[in-house]
């Protein structure tokens, strides 16, 4: 007779343990250092996945890789003032740029594209685009990328009234 109440007690205890396991808080995702640096330095405006308010801030998702089709576009990404003047080290910035282009850029990355090197980033960030109209400079690059390299028309959305 005593075995039955003990068995019922064990079943109740197991059910309680299972329900406690189900109510645990979700696991917090872990990020690589480049992902964390991207989120801290770029993600606030460009979005966690590279998708933002395209009218106000350029989307990066499936678009940023197009810039690697031309030397001026490749340089542009490093020479943007917010990038060039970043507090990240040359190594950290190189890692973030490569994460941004090759992970977030996805399908837009040309097959022949090489990752940024530390030496390249160190050299280019010393030449920030702080004495040109960034809007005009970008428009020129975008038209070249669309016209000569088949880049997505979505590159034109930034700064336009088409949202």
JSON list of C-alpha atoms in Angstrom, two decimals:
[
{"chain": "A", "resi": 1, "resn": "UNK", "atom": "CA", "xyz": [0.00, 0.00, 0.00]},
{"chain": "A", "resi": 2, "resn": "UNK", "atom": "CA", "xyz": [2.82, 2.33, 0.80]},
{"chain": "A", "resi": 3, "resn": "UNK", "atom": "CA", "xyz": [4.44, 1.91, -2.66]},
{"chain": "A", "resi": 4, "resn": "UNK", "atom": "CA", "xyz": [1.54, 3.54, -4.49]},
{"chain": "A", "resi": 5, "resn": "UNK", "atom": "CA", "xyz": [1.72, 6.93, -2.68]},
{"chain": "A", "resi": 6, "resn": "UNK", "atom": "CA", "xyz": [5.50, 6.98, -3.13]},
{"chain": "A", "resi": 7, "resn": "UNK", "atom": "CA", "xyz": [5.12, 6.29, -6.87]},
{"chain": "A", "resi": 8, "resn": "UNK", "atom": "CA", "xyz": [2.50, 9.05, -7.17]},
{"chain": "A", "resi": 9, "resn": "UNK", "atom": "CA", "xyz": [4.83, 11.38, -5.27]},
{"chain": "A", "resi": 10, "resn": "UNK", "atom": "CA", "xyz": [7.73, 10.60, -7.63]},
{"chain": "A", "resi": 11, "resn": "UNK", "atom": "CA", "xyz": [5.56, 11.19, -10.70]},
{"chain": "A", "resi": 12, "resn": "UNK", "atom": "CA", "xyz": [4.43, 14.54, -9.24]},
{"chain": "A", "resi": 13, "resn": "UNK", "atom": "CA", "xyz": [8.03, 15.48, -8.47]},
{"chain": "A", "resi": 14, "resn": "UNK", "atom": "CA", "xyz": [9.15, 14.60, -12.03]},
{"chain": "A", "resi": 15, "resn": "UNK", "atom": "CA", "xyz": [6.27, 16.61, -13.50]},
{"chain": "A", "resi": 16, "resn": "UNK", "atom": "CA", "xyz": [7.24, 19.59, -11.34]},
{"chain": "A", "resi": 17, "resn": "UNK", "atom": "CA", "xyz": [10.90, 19.34, -12.43]},
{"chain": "A", "resi": 18, "resn": "UNK", "atom": "CA", "xyz": [9.86, 19.16, -16.10]},
{"chain": "A", "resi": 19, "resn": "UNK", "atom": "CA", "xyz": [7.65, 22.23, -15.77]},
{"chain": "A", "resi": 20, "resn": "UNK", "atom": "CA", "xyz": [10.50, 24.13, -14.09]},
{"chain": "A", "resi": 21, "resn": "UNK", "atom": "CA", "xyz": [12.81, 23.21, -16.96]},
{"chain": "A", "resi": 22, "resn": "UNK", "atom": "CA", "xyz": [10.26, 24.55, -19.44]},
{"chain": "A", "resi": 23, "resn": "UNK", "atom": "CA", "xyz": [10.08, 27.91, -17.65]},
{"chain": "A", "resi": 24, "resn": "UNK", "atom": "CA", "xyz": [13.82, 28.62, -17.76]},
{"chain": "A", "resi": 25, "resn": "UNK", "atom": "CA", "xyz": [14.71, 31.88, -19.45]},
{"chain": "A", "resi": 26, "resn": "UNK", "atom": "CA", "xyz": [15.78, 31.58, -23.08]},
{"chain": "A", "resi": 27, "resn": "UNK", "atom": "CA", "xyz": [19.45, 31.14, -23.81]},
{"chain": "A", "resi": 28, "resn": "UNK", "atom": "CA", "xyz": [21.16, 34.44, -24.55]},
{"chain": "A", "resi": 29, "resn": "UNK", "atom": "CA", "xyz": [22.87, 34.25, -27.96]},
{"chain": "A", "resi": 30, "resn": "UNK", "atom": "CA", "xyz": [26.62, 34.54, -28.07]},
{"chain": "A", "resi": 31, "resn": "UNK", "atom": "CA", "xyz": [28.34, 36.65, -30.68]},
{"chain": "A", "resi": 32, "resn": "UNK", "atom": "CA", "xyz": [31.81, 36.59, -32.17]},
{"chain": "A", "resi": 33, "resn": "UNK", "atom": "CA", "xyz": [33.96, 39.66, -31.53]},
{"chain": "A", "resi": 34, "resn": "UNK", "atom": "CA", "xyz": [33.33, 41.04, -35.07]},
{"chain": "A", "resi": 35, "resn": "UNK", "atom": "CA", "xyz": [29.57, 40.54, -34.64]},
{"chain": "A", "resi": 36, "resn": "UNK", "atom": "CA", "xyz": [29.64, 42.30, -31.27]},
{"chain": "A", "resi": 37, "resn": "UNK", "atom": "CA", "xyz": [31.70, 45.17, -32.67]},
{"chain": "A", "resi": 38, "resn": "UNK", "atom": "CA", "xyz": [29.34, 45.45, -35.65]},
{"chain": "A", "resi": 39, "resn": "UNK", "atom": "CA", "xyz": [26.32, 45.61, -33.34]},
{"chain": "A", "resi": 40, "resn": "UNK", "atom": "CA", "xyz": [27.96, 48.23, -31.13]},
{"chain": "A", "resi": 41, "resn": "UNK", "atom": "CA", "xyz": [29.45, 50.38, -33.88]},
{"chain": "A", "resi": 42, "resn": "UNK", "atom": "CA", "xyz": [27.11, 49.90, -36.85]},
{"chain": "A", "resi": 43, "resn": "UNK", "atom": "CA", "xyz": [23.99, 47.96, -35.86]},
{"chain": "A", "resi": 44, "resn": "UNK", "atom": "CA", "xyz": [22.28, 50.87, -34.13]},
{"chain": "A", "resi": 45, "resn": "UNK", "atom": "CA", "xyz": [21.73, 52.55, -37.49]},
{"chain": "A", "resi": 46, "resn": "UNK", "atom": "CA", "xyz": [22.14, 49.77, -40.05]},
{"chain": "A", "resi": 47, "resn": "UNK", "atom": "CA", "xyz": [20.19, 47.19, -38.05]},
{"chain": "A", "resi": 48, "resn": "UNK", "atom": "CA", "xyz": [21.21, 43.94, -36.42]},
{"chain": "A", "resi": 49, "resn": "UNK", "atom": "CA", "xyz": [20.89, 42.05, -39.71]},
{"chain": "A", "resi": 50, "resn": "UNK", "atom": "CA", "xyz": [21.87, 44.96, -41.96]},
{"chain": "A", "resi": 51, "resn": "UNK", "atom": "CA", "xyz": [18.27, 46.03, -42.58]},
{"chain": "A", "resi": 52, "resn": "UNK", "atom": "CA", "xyz": [17.35, 49.57, -41.61]},
{"chain": "A", "resi": 53, "resn": "UNK", "atom": "CA", "xyz": [15.07, 52.40, -42.62]},
{"chain": "A", "resi": 54, "resn": "UNK", "atom": "CA", "xyz": [16.41, 52.41, -46.19]},
{"chain": "A", "resi": 55, "resn": "UNK", "atom": "CA", "xyz": [15.29, 55.96, -46.83]},
{"chain": "A", "resi": 56, "resn": "UNK", "atom": "CA", "xyz": [17.44, 57.29, -43.98]},
{"chain": "A", "resi": 57, "resn": "UNK", "atom": "CA", "xyz": [20.28, 54.76, -43.71]},
{"chain": "A", "resi": 58, "resn": "UNK", "atom": "CA", "xyz": [21.55, 52.42, -46.42]},
{"chain": "A", "resi": 59, "resn": "UNK", "atom": "CA", "xyz": [20.60, 48.78, -46.03]},
{"chain": "A", "resi": 60, "resn": "UNK", "atom": "CA", "xyz": [23.59, 46.45, -45.96]},
{"chain": "A", "resi": 61, "resn": "UNK", "atom": "CA", "xyz": [21.83, 43.09, -46.23]},
{"chain": "A", "resi": 62, "resn": "UNK", "atom": "CA", "xyz": [22.43, 41.56, -49.67]},
{"chain": "A", "resi": 63, "resn": "UNK", "atom": "CA", "xyz": [23.69, 44.94, -50.90]},
{"chain": "A", "resi": 64, "resn": "UNK", "atom": "CA", "xyz": [26.98, 46.01, -49.32]},
{"chain": "A", "resi": 65, "resn": "UNK", "atom": "CA", "xyz": [29.00, 43.39, -51.21]},
{"chain": "A", "resi": 66, "resn": "UNK", "atom": "CA", "xyz": [28.28, 45.11, -54.54]},
{"chain": "A", "resi": 67, "resn": "UNK", "atom": "CA", "xyz": [30.80, 47.81, -53.57]},
{"chain": "A", "resi": 68, "resn": "UNK", "atom": "CA", "xyz": [33.61, 45.28, -53.88]},
{"chain": "A", "resi": 69, "resn": "UNK", "atom": "CA", "xyz": [33.06, 45.15, -57.65]},
{"chain": "A", "resi": 70, "resn": "UNK", "atom": "CA", "xyz": [35.10, 48.33, -58.09]},
{"chain": "A", "resi": 71, "resn": "UNK", "atom": "CA", "xyz": [38.20, 49.65, -56.30]},
{"chain": "A", "resi": 72, "resn": "UNK", "atom": "CA", "xyz": [36.46, 52.96, -55.49]},
{"chain": "A", "resi": 73, "resn": "UNK", "atom": "CA", "xyz": [33.57, 51.09, -53.88]},
{"chain": "A", "resi": 74, "resn": "UNK", "atom": "CA", "xyz": [35.87, 48.87, -51.86]},
{"chain": "A", "resi": 75, "resn": "UNK", "atom": "CA", "xyz": [37.72, 51.93, -50.61]},
{"chain": "A", "resi": 76, "resn": "UNK", "atom": "CA", "xyz": [34.50, 53.85, -49.98]},
{"chain": "A", "resi": 77, "resn": "UNK", "atom": "CA", "xyz": [33.37, 51.41, -47.28]},
{"chain": "A", "resi": 78, "resn": "UNK", "atom": "CA", "xyz": [36.56, 51.97, -45.28]},
{"chain": "A", "resi": 79, "resn": "UNK", "atom": "CA", "xyz": [36.84, 55.70, -45.95]},
{"chain": "A", "resi": 80, "resn": "UNK", "atom": "CA", "xyz": [33.35, 56.63, -44.74]},
{"chain": "A", "resi": 81, "resn": "UNK", "atom": "CA", "xyz": [33.95, 59.00, -41.81]},
{"chain": "A", "resi": 82, "resn": "UNK", "atom": "CA", "xyz": [32.02, 56.91, -39.26]},
{"chain": "A", "resi": 83, "resn": "UNK", "atom": "CA", "xyz": [34.10, 53.91, -40.29]},
{"chain": "A", "resi": 84, "resn": "UNK", "atom": "CA", "xyz": [37.48, 55.59, -40.72]},
{"chain": "A", "resi": 85, "resn": "UNK", "atom": "CA", "xyz": [37.19, 57.44, -37.39]},
{"chain": "A", "resi": 86, "resn": "UNK", "atom": "CA", "xyz": [35.98, 54.38, -35.48]},
{"chain": "A", "resi": 87, "resn": "UNK", "atom": "CA", "xyz": [37.68, 53.76, -32.15]},
{"chain": "A", "resi": 88, "resn": "UNK", "atom": "CA", "xyz": [38.25, 50.14, -33.18]},
{"chain": "A", "resi": 89, "resn": "UNK", "atom": "CA", "xyz": [41.80, 49.02, -33.84]},
{"chain": "A", "resi": 90, "resn": "UNK", "atom": "CA", "xyz": [42.82, 48.29, -37.43]},
{"chain": "A", "resi": 91, "resn": "UNK", "atom": "CA", "xyz": [42.45, 44.56, -36.70]},
{"chain": "A", "resi": 92, "resn": "UNK", "atom": "CA", "xyz": [38.98, 44.95, -35.18]},
{"chain": "A", "resi": 93, "resn": "UNK", "atom": "CA", "xyz": [37.81, 47.21, -37.98]},
{"chain": "A", "resi": 94, "resn": "UNK", "atom": "CA", "xyz": [39.11, 44.79, -40.60]},
{"chain": "A", "resi": 95, "resn": "UNK", "atom": "CA", "xyz": [37.23, 41.96, -38.91]},
{"chain": "A", "resi": 96, "resn": "UNK", "atom": "CA", "xyz": [34.03, 44.02, -38.76]},
{"chain": "A", "resi": 97, "resn": "UNK", "atom": "CA", "xyz": [34.29, 45.04, -42.42]},
{"chain": "A", "resi": 98, "resn": "UNK", "atom": "CA", "xyz": [34.82, 41.44, -43.47]},
{"chain": "A", "resi": 99, "resn": "UNK", "atom": "CA", "xyz": [31.89, 40.30, -41.30]},
{"chain": "A", "resi": 100, "resn": "UNK", "atom": "CA", "xyz": [29.71, 43.06, -42.72]},
{"chain": "A", "resi": 101, "resn": "UNK", "atom": "CA", "xyz": [30.60, 42.43, -46.36]},
{"chain": "A", "resi": 102, "resn": "UNK", "atom": "CA", "xyz": [30.87, 38.64, -46.45]},
{"chain": "A", "resi": 103, "resn": "UNK", "atom": "CA", "xyz": [28.13, 37.72, -43.94]},
{"chain": "A", "resi": 104, "resn": "UNK", "atom": "CA", "xyz": [25.62, 40.55, -44.13]},
{"chain": "A", "resi": 105, "resn": "UNK", "atom": "CA", "xyz": [26.37, 41.29, -47.79]},
{"chain": "A", "resi": 106, "resn": "UNK", "atom": "CA", "xyz": [25.35, 37.74, -48.67]},
{"chain": "A", "resi": 107, "resn": "UNK", "atom": "CA", "xyz": [24.35, 37.34, -52.31]},
{"chain": "A", "resi": 108, "resn": "UNK", "atom": "CA", "xyz": [25.74, 40.76, -53.28]},
{"chain": "A", "resi": 109, "resn": "UNK", "atom": "CA", "xyz": [29.38, 39.75, -52.77]},
{"chain": "A", "resi": 110, "resn": "UNK", "atom": "CA", "xyz": [31.18, 39.17, -56.08]},
{"chain": "A", "resi": 111, "resn": "UNK", "atom": "CA", "xyz": [32.77, 35.75, -56.52]},
{"chain": "A", "resi": 112, "resn": "UNK", "atom": "CA", "xyz": [36.22, 37.28, -57.01]},
{"chain": "A", "resi": 113, "resn": "UNK", "atom": "CA", "xyz": [36.08, 39.46, -53.87]},
{"chain": "A", "resi": 114, "resn": "UNK", "atom": "CA", "xyz": [39.01, 39.18, -51.48]},
{"chain": "A", "resi": 115, "resn": "UNK", "atom": "CA", "xyz": [38.66, 39.93, -47.77]},
{"chain": "A", "resi": 116, "resn": "UNK", "atom": "CA", "xyz": [40.01, 43.21, -46.48]},
{"chain": "A", "resi": 117, "resn": "UNK", "atom": "CA", "xyz": [43.51, 43.06, -45.01]},
{"chain": "A", "resi": 118, "resn": "UNK", "atom": "CA", "xyz": [44.70, 44.90, -41.94]},
{"chain": "A", "resi": 119, "resn": "UNK", "atom": "CA", "xyz": [47.27, 46.84, -43.98]},
{"chain": "A", "resi": 120, "resn": "UNK", "atom": "CA", "xyz": [44.61, 47.90, -46.50]},
{"chain": "A", "resi": 121, "resn": "UNK", "atom": "CA", "xyz": [42.22, 49.10, -43.79]},
{"chain": "A", "resi": 122, "resn": "UNK", "atom": "CA", "xyz": [45.02, 50.90, -41.91]},
{"chain": "A", "resi": 123, "resn": "UNK", "atom": "CA", "xyz": [46.01, 52.75, -45.10]},
{"chain": "A", "resi": 124, "resn": "UNK", "atom": "CA", "xyz": [42.49, 53.64, -46.26]},
{"chain": "A", "resi": 125, "resn": "UNK", "atom": "CA", "xyz": [41.15, 54.85, -42.94]},
{"chain": "A", "resi": 126, "resn": "UNK", "atom": "CA", "xyz": [43.86, 57.53, -42.95]},
{"chain": "A", "resi": 127, "resn": "UNK", "atom": "CA", "xyz": [42.11, 59.00, -46.03]},
{"chain": "A", "resi": 128, "resn": "UNK", "atom": "CA", "xyz": [38.56, 59.62, -44.77]},
{"chain": "A", "resi": 129, "resn": "UNK", "atom": "CA", "xyz": [35.95, 61.03, -47.12]},
{"chain": "A", "resi": 130, "resn": "UNK", "atom": "CA", "xyz": [35.47, 64.14, -45.04]},
{"chain": "A", "resi": 131, "resn": "UNK", "atom": "CA", "xyz": [35.89, 66.76, -47.78]},
{"chain": "A", "resi": 132, "resn": "UNK", "atom": "CA", "xyz": [33.35, 65.47, -50.32]},
{"chain": "A", "resi": 133, "resn": "UNK", "atom": "CA", "xyz": [29.57, 65.27, -50.49]},
{"chain": "A", "resi": 134, "resn": "UNK", "atom": "CA", "xyz": [28.97, 61.71, -49.34]},
{"chain": "A", "resi": 135, "resn": "UNK", "atom": "CA", "xyz": [25.53, 61.69, -50.94]},
{"chain": "A", "resi": 136, "resn": "UNK", "atom": "CA", "xyz": [26.93, 62.67, -54.36]},
{"chain": "A", "resi": 137, "resn": "UNK", "atom": "CA", "xyz": [29.92, 60.35, -54.01]},
{"chain": "A", "resi": 138, "resn": "UNK", "atom": "CA", "xyz": [27.68, 57.40, -53.14]},
{"chain": "A", "resi": 139, "resn": "UNK", "atom": "CA", "xyz": [25.24, 58.19, -55.97]},
{"chain": "A", "resi": 140, "resn": "UNK", "atom": "CA", "xyz": [28.10, 58.13, -58.47]},
{"chain": "A", "resi": 141, "resn": "UNK", "atom": "CA", "xyz": [29.29, 54.75, -57.16]},
{"chain": "A", "resi": 142, "resn": "UNK", "atom": "CA", "xyz": [25.77, 53.33, -57.12]},
{"chain": "A", "resi": 143, "resn": "UNK", "atom": "CA", "xyz": [25.11, 54.34, -60.73]},
{"chain": "A", "resi": 144, "resn": "UNK", "atom": "CA", "xyz": [28.42, 52.78, -61.77]},
{"chain": "A", "resi": 145, "resn": "UNK", "atom": "CA", "xyz": [27.64, 49.57, -59.86]},
{"chain": "A", "resi": 146, "resn": "UNK", "atom": "CA", "xyz": [24.14, 49.28, -61.31]},
{"chain": "A", "resi": 147, "resn": "UNK", "atom": "CA", "xyz": [25.09, 50.27, -64.85]},
{"chain": "A", "resi": 148, "resn": "UNK", "atom": "CA", "xyz": [28.33, 48.35, -65.23]},
{"chain": "A", "resi": 149, "resn": "UNK", "atom": "CA", "xyz": [28.15, 45.52, -62.70]},
{"chain": "A", "resi": 150, "resn": "UNK", "atom": "CA", "xyz": [24.47, 44.58, -62.47]},
{"chain": "A", "resi": 151, "resn": "UNK", "atom": "CA", "xyz": [24.07, 45.67, -58.86]},
{"chain": "A", "resi": 152, "resn": "UNK", "atom": "CA", "xyz": [20.60, 45.75, -57.36]},
{"chain": "A", "resi": 153, "resn": "UNK", "atom": "CA", "xyz": [18.32, 48.72, -57.99]},
{"chain": "A", "resi": 154, "resn": "UNK", "atom": "CA", "xyz": [17.72, 48.66, -54.22]},
{"chain": "A", "resi": 155, "resn": "UNK", "atom": "CA", "xyz": [20.97, 50.59, -53.81]},
{"chain": "A", "resi": 156, "resn": "UNK", "atom": "CA", "xyz": [19.06, 53.64, -55.09]},
{"chain": "A", "resi": 157, "resn": "UNK", "atom": "CA", "xyz": [16.48, 53.59, -52.29]},
{"chain": "A", "resi": 158, "resn": "UNK", "atom": "CA", "xyz": [18.71, 55.29, -49.72]},
{"chain": "A", "resi": 159, "resn": "UNK", "atom": "CA", "xyz": [17.99, 59.01, -49.61]},
{"chain": "A", "resi": 160, "resn": "UNK", "atom": "CA", "xyz": [15.09, 58.76, -52.06]},
{"chain": "A", "resi": 161, "resn": "UNK", "atom": "CA", "xyz": [11.41, 59.38, -51.59]},
{"chain": "A", "resi": 162, "resn": "UNK", "atom": "CA", "xyz": [10.71, 55.79, -52.67]},
{"chain": "A", "resi": 163, "resn": "UNK", "atom": "CA", "xyz": [10.27, 53.92, -49.41]}
]
